[in-house]
Coordinates of C-alpha atoms in Angstrom, one line a residue:
X1 CA 13.6 24.6 -13.5
X2 CA 12.7 21.3 -15.2
X3 CA 9.9 19.2 -13.8
X4 CA 12.5 16.9 -12.2
X5 CA 14.5 19.7 -10.7
X6 CA 11.3 21.3 -9.3
X7 CA 10.2 18.0 -7.8
X8 CA 13.7 17.4 -6.3
X9 CA 13.6 20.9 -4.7
X10 CA 10.0 20.4 -3.4
X11 CA 11.0 17.0 -1.9
X12 CA 13.1 18.9 0.6
X13 CA 10.0 20.5 2.2
X14 CA 10.1 20.2 5.9
X15 CA 6.4 19.4 6.4
X16 CA 3.5 18.2 4.4
X17 CA 1.8 21.6 4.8
X18 CA 4.9 23.3 3.5
X19 CA 4.9 21.0 0.4
X20 CA 1.2 21.7 -0.2
X21 CA 1.8 25.5 0.0
X22 CA 4.8 25.3 -2.4
X23 CA 2.9 23.4 -5.0
X24 CA -0.2 25.6 -4.7
X25 CA 2.0 28.7 -5.2
X26 CA 3.6 27.1 -8.4
X27 CA 0.4 25.8 -10.1
X28 CA -2.7 27.0 -8.2
X29 CA -5.1 26.4 -11.1
X30 CA -3.9 22.9 -12.0
X31 CA -6.2 20.0 -11.1
X32 CA -4.9 18.0 -8.2
X33 CA -7.8 15.6 -7.5
X34 CA -10.7 14.3 -9.5
X35 CA -13.4 12.2 -8.0
X36 CA -14.9 9.7 -10.3
X37 CA -18.6 9.3 -9.5
X38 CA -20.8 6.5 -10.8
X39 CA -22.7 9.2 -12.6
X40 CA -20.3 11.3 -14.7
X41 CA -22.5 14.3 -14.0
X42 CA -21.4 14.1 -10.4
X43 CA -17.6 14.0 -11.0
X44 CA -15.8 16.7 -8.9
X45 CA -12.4 18.4 -9.2
X46 CA -10.1 20.2 -6.8
X47 CA -7.1 22.4 -7.9
X48 CA -3.8 22.6 -6.0
X49 CA -4.8 26.2 -4.9
X50 CA -8.2 25.0 -3.7
X51 CA -6.5 22.1 -1.8
X52 CA -4.4 24.7 0.1
X53 CA -7.1 27.2 0.7
X54 CA -10.0 24.9 1.6
X55 CA -7.7 22.8 3.8
X56 CA -6.8 25.9 5.8
X57 CA -10.5 26.7 6.3
X58 CA -11.1 23.2 7.5
X59 CA -8.2 23.5 9.8
X60 CA -9.7 26.6 11.3
X61 CA -13.0 24.8 11.8
X62 CA -11.2 22.0 13.6
X63 CA -9.4 24.5 15.7
X64 CA -12.8 25.9 16.7
X65 CA -13.6 22.4 17.9
X66 CA -10.6 22.2 20.1
X67 CA -8.0 20.6 17.8
X68 CA -4.6 21.9 18.6
X69 CA -1.0 21.0 17.7
X70 CA -0.4 17.5 19.2
X71 CA -4.1 16.7 19.5
X72 CA -4.7 13.1 18.5
X73 CA -7.4 12.8 15.8
X74 CA -8.5 9.5 14.4
X75 CA -10.4 9.3 11.1
X76 CA -12.1 6.5 9.3
X77 CA -13.1 7.9 5.9
X78 CA -13.4 6.6 2.3
X79 CA -11.3 7.8 -0.6
X80 CA -12.9 11.1 -1.3
X81 CA -11.8 14.7 -1.8
X82 CA -13.1 15.6 1.7
X83 CA -10.8 12.9 3.2
X84 CA -7.8 14.5 1.7
X85 CA -8.9 18.0 2.8
X86 CA -9.3 16.8 6.4
X87 CA -6.0 15.1 6.5
X88 CA -4.1 18.1 5.0
X89 CA -6.0 20.3 7.5
X90 CA -4.7 18.3 10.4
X91 CA -1.2 18.6 8.9
X92 CA -1.7 22.4 8.8
X93 CA -2.5 22.4 12.5
X94 CA 0.2 20.0 13.5
X95 CA -2.2 17.5 15.0
X96 CA -1.4 13.8 15.4
X97 CA -3.6 11.9 13.0
X98 CA -4.3 8.2 13.0
X99 CA -6.1 7.0 9.8
X100 CA -8.2 3.9 10.1
X101 CA -9.2 1.7 7.1
X102 CA -12.9 2.2 6.4
X103 CA -13.7 -1.5 6.3
X104 CA -12.5 -2.0 9.9
X105 CA -15.2 -2.7 12.5
X106 CA -15.6 -2.6 16.3
X107 CA -12.6 -4.8 17.3
X108 CA -10.0 -3.1 15.1
X109 CA -11.5 0.4 15.5
X110 CA -11.8 0.1 19.2
X111 CA -8.2 -1.0 19.5
X112 CA -7.0 1.9 17.5
X113 CA -9.0 4.5 19.5
X114 CA -7.9 3.0 22.8
X115 CA -4.2 2.7 21.9
X116 CA -3.9 6.1 20.3
X117 CA -6.0 7.8 23.0
X118 CA -7.8 9.8 20.2
X119 CA -9.6 12.9 21.4
X120 CA -11.6 13.2 18.2
X121 CA -12.9 10.7 15.7
X122 CA -14.1 11.6 12.1
X123 CA -16.4 9.1 10.5
X124 CA -18.5 9.1 7.3
X125 CA -21.9 8.4 9.0
X126 CA -23.6 5.5 7.3
X127 CA -21.4 4.4 4.4
X128 CA -22.0 1.4 2.2
X129 CA -24.7 0.2 4.5
X130 CA -22.8 0.4 7.8
X131 CA -23.4 3.0 10.4
X132 CA -20.0 4.2 11.5
X133 CA -21.4 6.9 13.8
X134 CA -23.3 4.2 15.7
X135 CA -20.2 2.2 16.0
X136 CA -18.3 5.2 17.3
X137 CA -21.0 5.7 20.0
X138 CA -20.8 2.0 21.0
X139 CA -17.1 2.3 21.4
X140 CA -17.3 5.5 23.5
X141 CA -15.3 7.5 21.0
X142 CA -14.7 11.1 21.9
X143 CA -15.4 14.1 19.7
X144 CA -17.3 12.2 17.0
X145 CA -17.6 14.2 13.8
X146 CA -19.3 13.2 10.6
X147 CA -17.1 14.2 7.6
X148 CA -18.5 12.5 4.5
X149 CA -19.7 15.5 2.4
X150 CA -19.4 18.4 4.9
X151 CA -16.4 19.5 6.8
X152 CA -15.8 22.0 9.6
X153 CA -15.2 25.5 8.3
X154 CA -13.7 28.6 9.9
X155 CA -11.6 31.7 9.5
X156 CA -7.9 30.8 9.1
X157 CA -7.0 34.0 11.1
X158 CA -7.6 31.9 14.3
X159 CA -4.9 29.4 13.4
X160 CA -1.5 29.3 15.0
X161 CA 1.5 29.3 12.7
X162 CA 2.0 26.1 10.7
X163 CA 4.3 23.5 12.3
X164 CA 8.0 24.2 11.5
X165 CA 9.4 20.8 12.3
X166 CA 8.9 17.8 10.1
X167 CA 10.5 15.2 12.4
X168 CA 7.9 15.1 15.2
X169 CA 5.6 12.1 15.2
X170 CA 2.3 13.3 13.7
X171 CA 1.0 10.1 12.1
X172 CA -0.1 6.7 13.6
X173 CA -0.8 4.0 11.0
X174 CA -2.0 0.5 11.8
X175 CA -0.3 -2.6 10.4
X176 CA -3.1 -4.2 8.5
X177 CA -1.9 -7.1 6.6
X178 CA -0.2 -10.3 7.7
X179 CA -0.6 -10.7 11.4
X180 CA -3.6 -10.9 13.7
X181 CA -2.4 -8.2 16.1
X182 CA -2.1 -4.7 14.6
X183 CA 0.6 -2.3 15.7
X184 CA 0.5 1.5 15.7
X185 CA 3.4 2.6 13.4
X186 CA 4.8 6.1 14.2
X187 CA 5.6 8.4 11.2
X188 CA 6.6 12.0 10.7
X189 CA 5.9 14.4 7.9
X190 CA 9.5 13.9 6.7
X191 CA 9.3 10.1 6.7
X192 CA 6.1 10.2 4.5
X193 CA 7.6 12.8 2.2
X194 CA 10.8 10.7 1.8
X195 CA 8.7 7.6 1.0
X196 CA 6.5 9.5 -1.6
X197 CA 9.6 11.0 -3.1
X198 CA 11.1 7.6 -3.8
X199 CA 8.0 6.5 -5.6
X200 CA 7.7 9.8 -7.6
X201 CA 11.3 10.0 -8.8
X202 CA 11.4 6.3 -9.8
X203 CA 8.3 6.4 -12.0
X204 CA 9.6 9.2 -14.2
X205 CA 6.2 11.0 -14.2
X206 CA 5.4 14.5 -15.6
X207 CA 2.6 17.1 -15.4
X208 CA 0.8 15.5 -18.4
X209 CA 0.2 12.3 -16.5
X210 CA -3.1 11.4 -14.8
X211 CA -2.8 9.1 -11.8
X212 CA -5.4 7.1 -10.0
X213 CA -6.1 6.0 -6.4
X214 CA -8.3 3.0 -6.1
X215 CA -7.1 1.9 -2.7
X216 CA -8.2 3.4 0.7
X217 CA -6.6 6.8 1.3
X218 CA -6.3 5.7 4.9
X219 CA -3.6 3.3 3.8
X220 CA 0.0 4.4 4.1
X221 CA -0.1 4.6 0.3
X222 CA -2.5 7.6 0.6
X223 CA 0.1 10.2 1.6
X224 CA 2.7 8.4 -0.5
X225 CA 0.6 9.1 -3.6
X226 CA -0.4 12.6 -2.5
X227 CA 3.3 13.5 -2.1
X228 CA 3.9 12.3 -5.6
X229 CA 1.2 14.5 -7.0
X230 CA 2.5 17.5 -5.1
X231 CA 6.1 17.0 -6.3
X232 CA 5.2 16.6 -10.0
X233 CA 2.0 18.7 -10.3
X234 CA -0.3 16.2 -12.0
X235 CA -3.8 15.1 -11.0
X236 CA -5.1 11.7 -9.7
X237 CA -8.5 10.2 -10.0
X238 CA -10.1 9.1 -6.7
X239 CA -12.3 6.0 -6.6
X240 CA -14.5 5.9 -3.6
X241 CA -15.7 2.4 -4.6
X242 CA -13.4 0.3 -6.7
X243 CA -14.9 -2.8 -8.4
X244 CA -14.3 -4.2 -11.8
X245 CA -15.6 -3.7 -14.4
X246 CA -17.6 -0.8 -13.2
X247 CA -14.5 1.3 -12.4
X248 CA -13.2 1.1 -16.0
X249 CA -15.5 3.9 -17.1
X250 CA -13.8 6.3 -14.7
X251 CA -10.3 5.4 -15.9
X252 CA -11.3 5.9 -19.5
X253 CA -13.4 9.0 -19.0
X254 CA -10.5 10.8 -17.3
X255 CA -7.7 9.5 -19.5
X256 CA -5.8 7.8 -16.7
X257 CA -2.2 7.1 -17.7
X258 CA -0.9 5.6 -14.5
X259 CA -2.8 3.0 -12.5
X260 CA -2.2 0.1 -10.1
X261 CA -2.0 -0.5 -6.4
X262 CA -0.7 -4.1 -5.9
X263 CA -0.4 -7.5 -7.5
X264 CA -4.1 -8.1 -7.0
X265 CA -4.9 -5.0 -8.9
X266 CA -2.7 -6.1 -11.8
X267 CA -4.5 -9.4 -11.9
X268 CA -7.9 -7.6 -12.0
X269 CA -6.9 -5.5 -15.0
X270 CA -5.6 -8.6 -16.8
X271 CA -8.9 -10.4 -16.1
X272 CA -10.9 -7.6 -17.7
X273 CA -8.5 -7.3 -20.7
X274 CA -8.8 -11.0 -21.4
X275 CA -12.6 -10.5 -22.0
X276 CA -11.8 -8.4 -25.0
X277 CA -8.2 -9.2 -26.0
X278 CA -8.2 -7.2 -29.2
X279 CA -9.4 -3.9 -27.6
X280 CA -7.2 -1.9 -25.3
X281 CA -8.7 -1.9 -21.8
X282 CA -7.8 1.7 -21.1
X283 CA -6.4 3.4 -24.2
X284 CA -4.5 6.1 -22.4
X285 CA -2.8 3.7 -19.9
X286 CA 0.9 3.6 -20.2
X287 CA 2.0 2.4 -16.8
X288 CA 0.9 0.1 -14.0
X289 CA 2.7 0.6 -10.7
X290 CA 2.4 -0.6 -7.2
X291 CA 3.9 -2.6 -4.4
X292 CA 2.9 -4.0 -1.0
X293 CA 2.7 -7.7 -2.1
X294 CA 5.0 -10.1 -4.0
X295 CA 4.9 -9.9 -7.8
X296 CA 5.4 -13.2 -9.7
X297 CA 7.5 -12.6 -12.9
X298 CA 4.7 -14.1 -15.0
X299 CA 2.4 -11.2 -13.9
X300 CA 5.0 -8.7 -15.3
X301 CA 5.2 -10.4 -18.7
X302 CA 1.4 -10.8 -18.9
X303 CA 0.8 -7.1 -18.3
X304 CA 3.4 -6.0 -20.9
X305 CA 2.1 -8.6 -23.4
X306 CA -1.6 -8.2 -22.9
X307 CA -2.2 -4.7 -21.6
X308 CA 0.4 -3.2 -23.8
X309 CA 1.8 -1.0 -21.0
X310 CA 4.8 -1.0 -18.7
X311 CA 4.7 -2.5 -15.2
X312 CA 7.0 -1.2 -12.4
X313 CA 6.7 -2.8 -9.0
X314 CA 8.2 -1.7 -5.7
X315 CA 8.7 -2.8 -2.1
X316 CA 7.1 -1.0 0.8
X317 CA 5.3 -1.6 4.1
X318 CA 3.5 0.4 6.7
X319 CA 6.7 0.9 8.6
X320 CA 8.5 2.2 5.5
X321 CA 6.1 3.4 2.8
X322 CA 8.5 3.0 -0.1
X323 CA 11.8 1.2 0.1
X324 CA 12.7 0.3 -3.5
X325 CA 10.8 1.0 -6.8
X326 CA 11.2 -0.3 -10.3
X327 CA 11.7 2.4 -13.0
X328 CA 10.2 2.4 -16.5
X329 CA 13.7 2.5 -18.0
X330 CA 14.9 -0.6 -16.1
X331 CA 15.5 -3.7 -18.2
X332 CA 12.7 -6.2 -18.6
X333 CA 14.7 -8.7 -16.6
X334 CA 15.1 -6.3 -13.7
X335 CA 11.4 -5.3 -13.8
X336 CA 10.2 -9.0 -13.9
X337 CA 12.5 -10.4 -11.3
X338 CA 13.4 -7.6 -8.8
X339 CA 11.7 -5.0 -6.7
X340 CA 13.8 -2.2 -8.1
X341 CA 16.6 -0.1 -6.5
X342 CA 16.5 2.0 -3.3
X343 CA 16.8 5.8 -3.6
X344 CA 19.9 7.5 -2.4
X345 CA 18.5 8.1 1.1
X346 CA 17.6 4.4 1.8
X347 CA 20.2 2.0 3.0
X348 CA 19.3 -1.7 2.4
X349 CA 21.4 -4.2 4.2
X350 CA 21.2 -8.0 3.8
X351 CA 22.3 -9.9 6.9
X352 CA 22.7 -13.2 8.5
X353 CA 20.4 -13.8 11.6
X354 CA 23.2 -12.4 13.9
X355 CA 23.4 -9.2 11.9
X356 CA 26.5 -9.9 9.9
X357 CA 26.3 -8.2 6.5
X358 CA 26.2 -10.6 3.6
X359 CA 27.7 -10.1 0.1
X360 CA 25.6 -9.6 -3.1
X361 CA 23.6 -12.5 -4.4
X362 CA 23.5 -14.1 -1.0
X363 CA 20.0 -14.5 0.6
X364 CA 19.5 -13.2 4.1
X365 CA 17.3 -10.9 6.3
X366 CA 16.4 -7.5 4.8
X367 CA 17.2 -4.6 7.1
X368 CA 16.6 -0.9 6.4
X369 CA 17.8 2.5 7.6
X370 CA 16.8 5.9 6.1
X371 CA 14.6 8.9 6.4
X372 CA 11.4 7.0 5.3
X373 CA 11.7 4.4 8.1
X374 CA 9.2 4.8 10.9
X375 CA 10.1 5.9 14.4
X376 CA 9.0 2.7 16.0
X377 CA 5.7 1.5 17.4
X378 CA 3.1 3.1 19.6
X379 CA 3.2 2.2 23.3
X380 CA 6.3 0.0 22.7
X381 CA 9.9 0.5 23.5
X382 CA 12.3 -0.3 20.6
X383 CA 12.7 -4.1 21.1
X384 CA 15.7 -5.9 19.7
X385 CA 13.5 -7.6 17.1
X386 CA 12.5 -4.2 15.6
X387 CA 15.8 -2.3 15.2
X388 CA 19.3 -3.7 15.4
X389 CA 22.3 -2.1 17.1
X390 CA 23.1 0.0 14.1
X391 CA 19.6 1.4 13.9
X392 CA 18.4 -0.8 11.0
X393 CA 14.8 -1.9 10.9
X394 CA 14.5 -5.7 10.9
X395 CA 11.8 -6.3 8.4
X396 CA 11.2 -10.0 8.6
X397 CA 11.6 -10.2 4.8
X398 CA 14.2 -12.4 3.1
X399 CA 16.1 -11.5 -0.1
X400 CA 19.4 -10.4 -1.6
X401 CA 20.9 -7.5 -3.5
X402 CA 22.2 -8.0 -7.0
X403 CA 25.7 -6.8 -7.8
X404 CA 24.1 -3.8 -9.6
X405 CA 22.0 -2.8 -6.5
X406 CA 18.6 -4.3 -7.3
X407 CA 16.7 -6.0 -4.5
X408 CA 15.2 -9.4 -5.0
X409 CA 12.8 -10.6 -2.3
X410 CA 12.6 -14.4 -1.8
X411 CA 10.0 -14.5 1.0
X412 CA 9.4 -13.8 4.6
X413 CA 11.2 -15.5 7.5
X414 CA 7.9 -17.0 8.6
X415 CA 7.3 -18.1 5.0
X416 CA 10.4 -20.3 5.0
X417 CA 9.1 -23.9 5.4
X418 CA 11.5 -26.2 7.2
X419 CA 10.8 -29.7 6.1
X420 CA 13.0 -32.5 7.5
X421 CA 15.6 -29.8 8.3
X422 CA 15.6 -28.4 4.7
X423 CA 14.6 -24.8 4.1
X424 CA 12.0 -24.3 1.4
X425 CA 10.9 -20.9 0.0
X426 CA 7.2 -20.6 -0.3
X427 CA 7.7 -17.8 -2.9
X428 CA 9.7 -20.0 -5.2
X429 CA 6.8 -22.5 -5.4
X430 CA 4.2 -19.7 -5.7
X431 CA 6.0 -18.1 -8.6
X432 CA 6.1 -21.4 -10.5
X433 CA 2.4 -22.1 -9.9
X434 CA 1.4 -18.7 -11.1
X435 CA 2.4 -19.9 -14.6
X436 CA 0.0 -22.9 -14.4
X437 CA -3.3 -22.4 -16.3
X438 CA -6.4 -22.6 -14.2
X439 CA -4.9 -20.8 -11.2
X440 CA -6.0 -17.2 -10.3
X441 CA -3.8 -17.0 -7.2
X442 CA -2.0 -19.3 -4.8
X443 CA -0.5 -19.2 -1.3
X444 CA 2.0 -21.8 -0.2
X445 CA 2.3 -22.3 3.6
X446 CA 4.0 -24.7 6.0
X447 CA 1.8 -26.7 8.3
X448 CA 2.9 -28.7 11.4
X449 CA 3.7 -32.3 10.7
X450 CA 4.7 -34.9 13.3
X451 CA 7.2 -36.6 11.1
X452 CA 8.6 -33.9 8.8
X453 CA 8.4 -30.9 11.2
X454 CA 6.5 -29.0 8.5
X455 CA 4.7 -30.1 5.3
X456 CA 4.2 -28.0 2.2
X457 CA 0.6 -27.0 1.5
X458 CA -0.6 -25.1 -1.6
X459 CA -3.9 -23.2 -1.2
X460 CA -5.2 -22.4 -4.7
X461 CA -7.8 -19.9 -5.9
X462 CA -9.2 -20.9 -9.3
X463 CA -11.2 -18.9 -11.9
X464 CA -15.0 -19.6 -12.2
X465 CA -15.7 -22.6 -14.3
X466 CA -12.2 -24.1 -14.1
X467 CA -11.8 -27.8 -13.6
X468 CA -10.8 -28.5 -10.0
X469 CA -7.0 -28.9 -9.8
X470 CA -5.7 -32.1 -8.2
X471 CA -2.5 -32.6 -6.2
X472 CA -1.0 -35.1 -8.8
X473 CA -1.6 -32.5 -11.6
X474 CA 0.0 -29.8 -9.5
X475 CA 3.1 -31.8 -8.5
X476 CA 3.5 -33.2 -12.0
X477 CA 3.6 -29.6 -13.4
X478 CA 6.2 -28.6 -10.7
X479 CA 8.4 -31.5 -11.6
X480 CA 8.4 -30.4 -15.3
X481 CA 9.6 -27.0 -14.0
X482 CA 12.6 -28.7 -12.3
X483 CA 11.4 -28.2 -8.7
X484 CA 13.3 -30.4 -6.3
X485 CA 11.3 -33.3 -5.0
X486 CA 11.6 -32.3 -1.3
X487 CA 9.9 -29.0 -2.2
X488 CA 6.8 -30.5 -3.8
X489 CA 3.5 -29.7 -2.0
X490 CA 2.1 -32.6 -0.1
X491 CA -1.3 -31.0 0.5
X492 CA -3.6 -29.1 -1.8
X493 CA -6.6 -27.0 -0.7
X494 CA -9.0 -25.2 -3.2
X495 CA -10.8 -22.0 -2.1
X496 CA -13.2 -19.8 -4.0
X497 CA -11.2 -16.8 -2.7
X498 CA -8.1 -16.5 -0.6
X499 CA -8.5 -14.4 2.6
X500 CA -7.1 -10.9 2.0
X501 CA -6.9 -7.6 3.8
X502 CA -9.0 -4.7 2.6
X503 CA -6.3 -2.3 1.5
X504 CA -3.9 -3.7 -1.1
X505 CA -5.7 -7.1 -1.1
X506 CA -2.7 -8.9 0.4
X507 CA -3.2 -12.6 1.2
X508 CA -3.5 -13.2 4.9
X509 CA -1.4 -16.3 5.3
X510 CA -1.9 -16.5 9.1
X511 CA -5.6 -17.2 8.5
X512 CA -4.7 -20.0 6.2
X513 CA -2.3 -21.5 8.8
X514 CA -5.0 -21.2 11.4
X515 CA -7.6 -22.8 9.2
X516 CA -5.5 -25.8 8.0
X517 CA -3.2 -26.4 10.9

């Protein structure tokens, strides 16, 4: 079979463990994971066969410690080979695992442990100067296990058969981006495989590619990416600590061809490229890919022009790890201005607030139904603001479908600013401001106003050494771009850095609203 045919067949695997086993049987000696250390002498590699075999031994060690099918195990670990082994081991047992982002602290971790009723908690000990074990003790966590560089080990003969069903809830992920109250999102092996398959098939990858994972493996993108590697049989380089420009050596050393993560990652690569514009930043790089945050069209054009590679961007969220994805053979117009197309198994519906479906090119609420959609939220019934009567997830995002099936996002429902009764899209203003020199990033928000209802506020992050932007300069530029007068920002705030989450570096607009309201 061709690579694509093999990947399509593997994407029908019922469980993550079944997918790992199938790939290991096909290419046992092919590298699956490479860990880029600060000292190249300490780089490590793991083949697909070793991933299967070592994970099964870790599963046996966990079984010896009382982990059984259905046991809830929380883990808060950095992006390392051991983390992937532990997660796959839990999938082999059929435990319920709840990954926690390594940068979370007592409040968020305590919430996750209480809500999930975790019976075991795997931590890295002291990592990057913070004692996770001590935190776990403070929080009264049960079954605390340090899993940074050593993992439980045992004889696989003690294990029960692997799980047969891929539709049981075995994953609890925590919303980590845009609201102050996290929710436990319920996923199955099949929903994660479906999400990863969408990503993999859209990117047109092959076994000669070398991927990279610079974001926390505890993010929903972790299994998304692992599924992609398993389907197409190519390796990824793991970065436990990602910081520019230090990480560049790892990309170059291992010949990475595919990189990315989110819009913030694209901007970091561009910043480094602009320091030496005549020298390719990563000579082997042919594709930047990511999602999870809006992508201004100018970012696409800058990447293609300056980095000399393709950029494909997609649309995903914790509730649905991959919804749409741009493909390298899409047109530049589609890649710059849309989020790509959904795969065959994802139904995207654009509706009016009452649920009425809208025709192409008409903005409305984005609603989703398909195998990659989560099962709902932990400890919550399915409220009417989560799923509609037809079983579609109500995302809170706004956008439209083009006549040829590409999705265009225009903002979030809470990002629509209503000024004197007129709806204003924050994203429209942000996309224009991204083209203005002297701006690294920008977030446009609506603030309460006694006479207008809401006023438009632009919060701008500028590069070091840039002359401070003024409100008259900003509005004059927007006027030259043809922006309607009623949409012009009436307030400008300058920050050294916008508040972001610790996963895909998504801007936390709720914190800006709290600060400036």
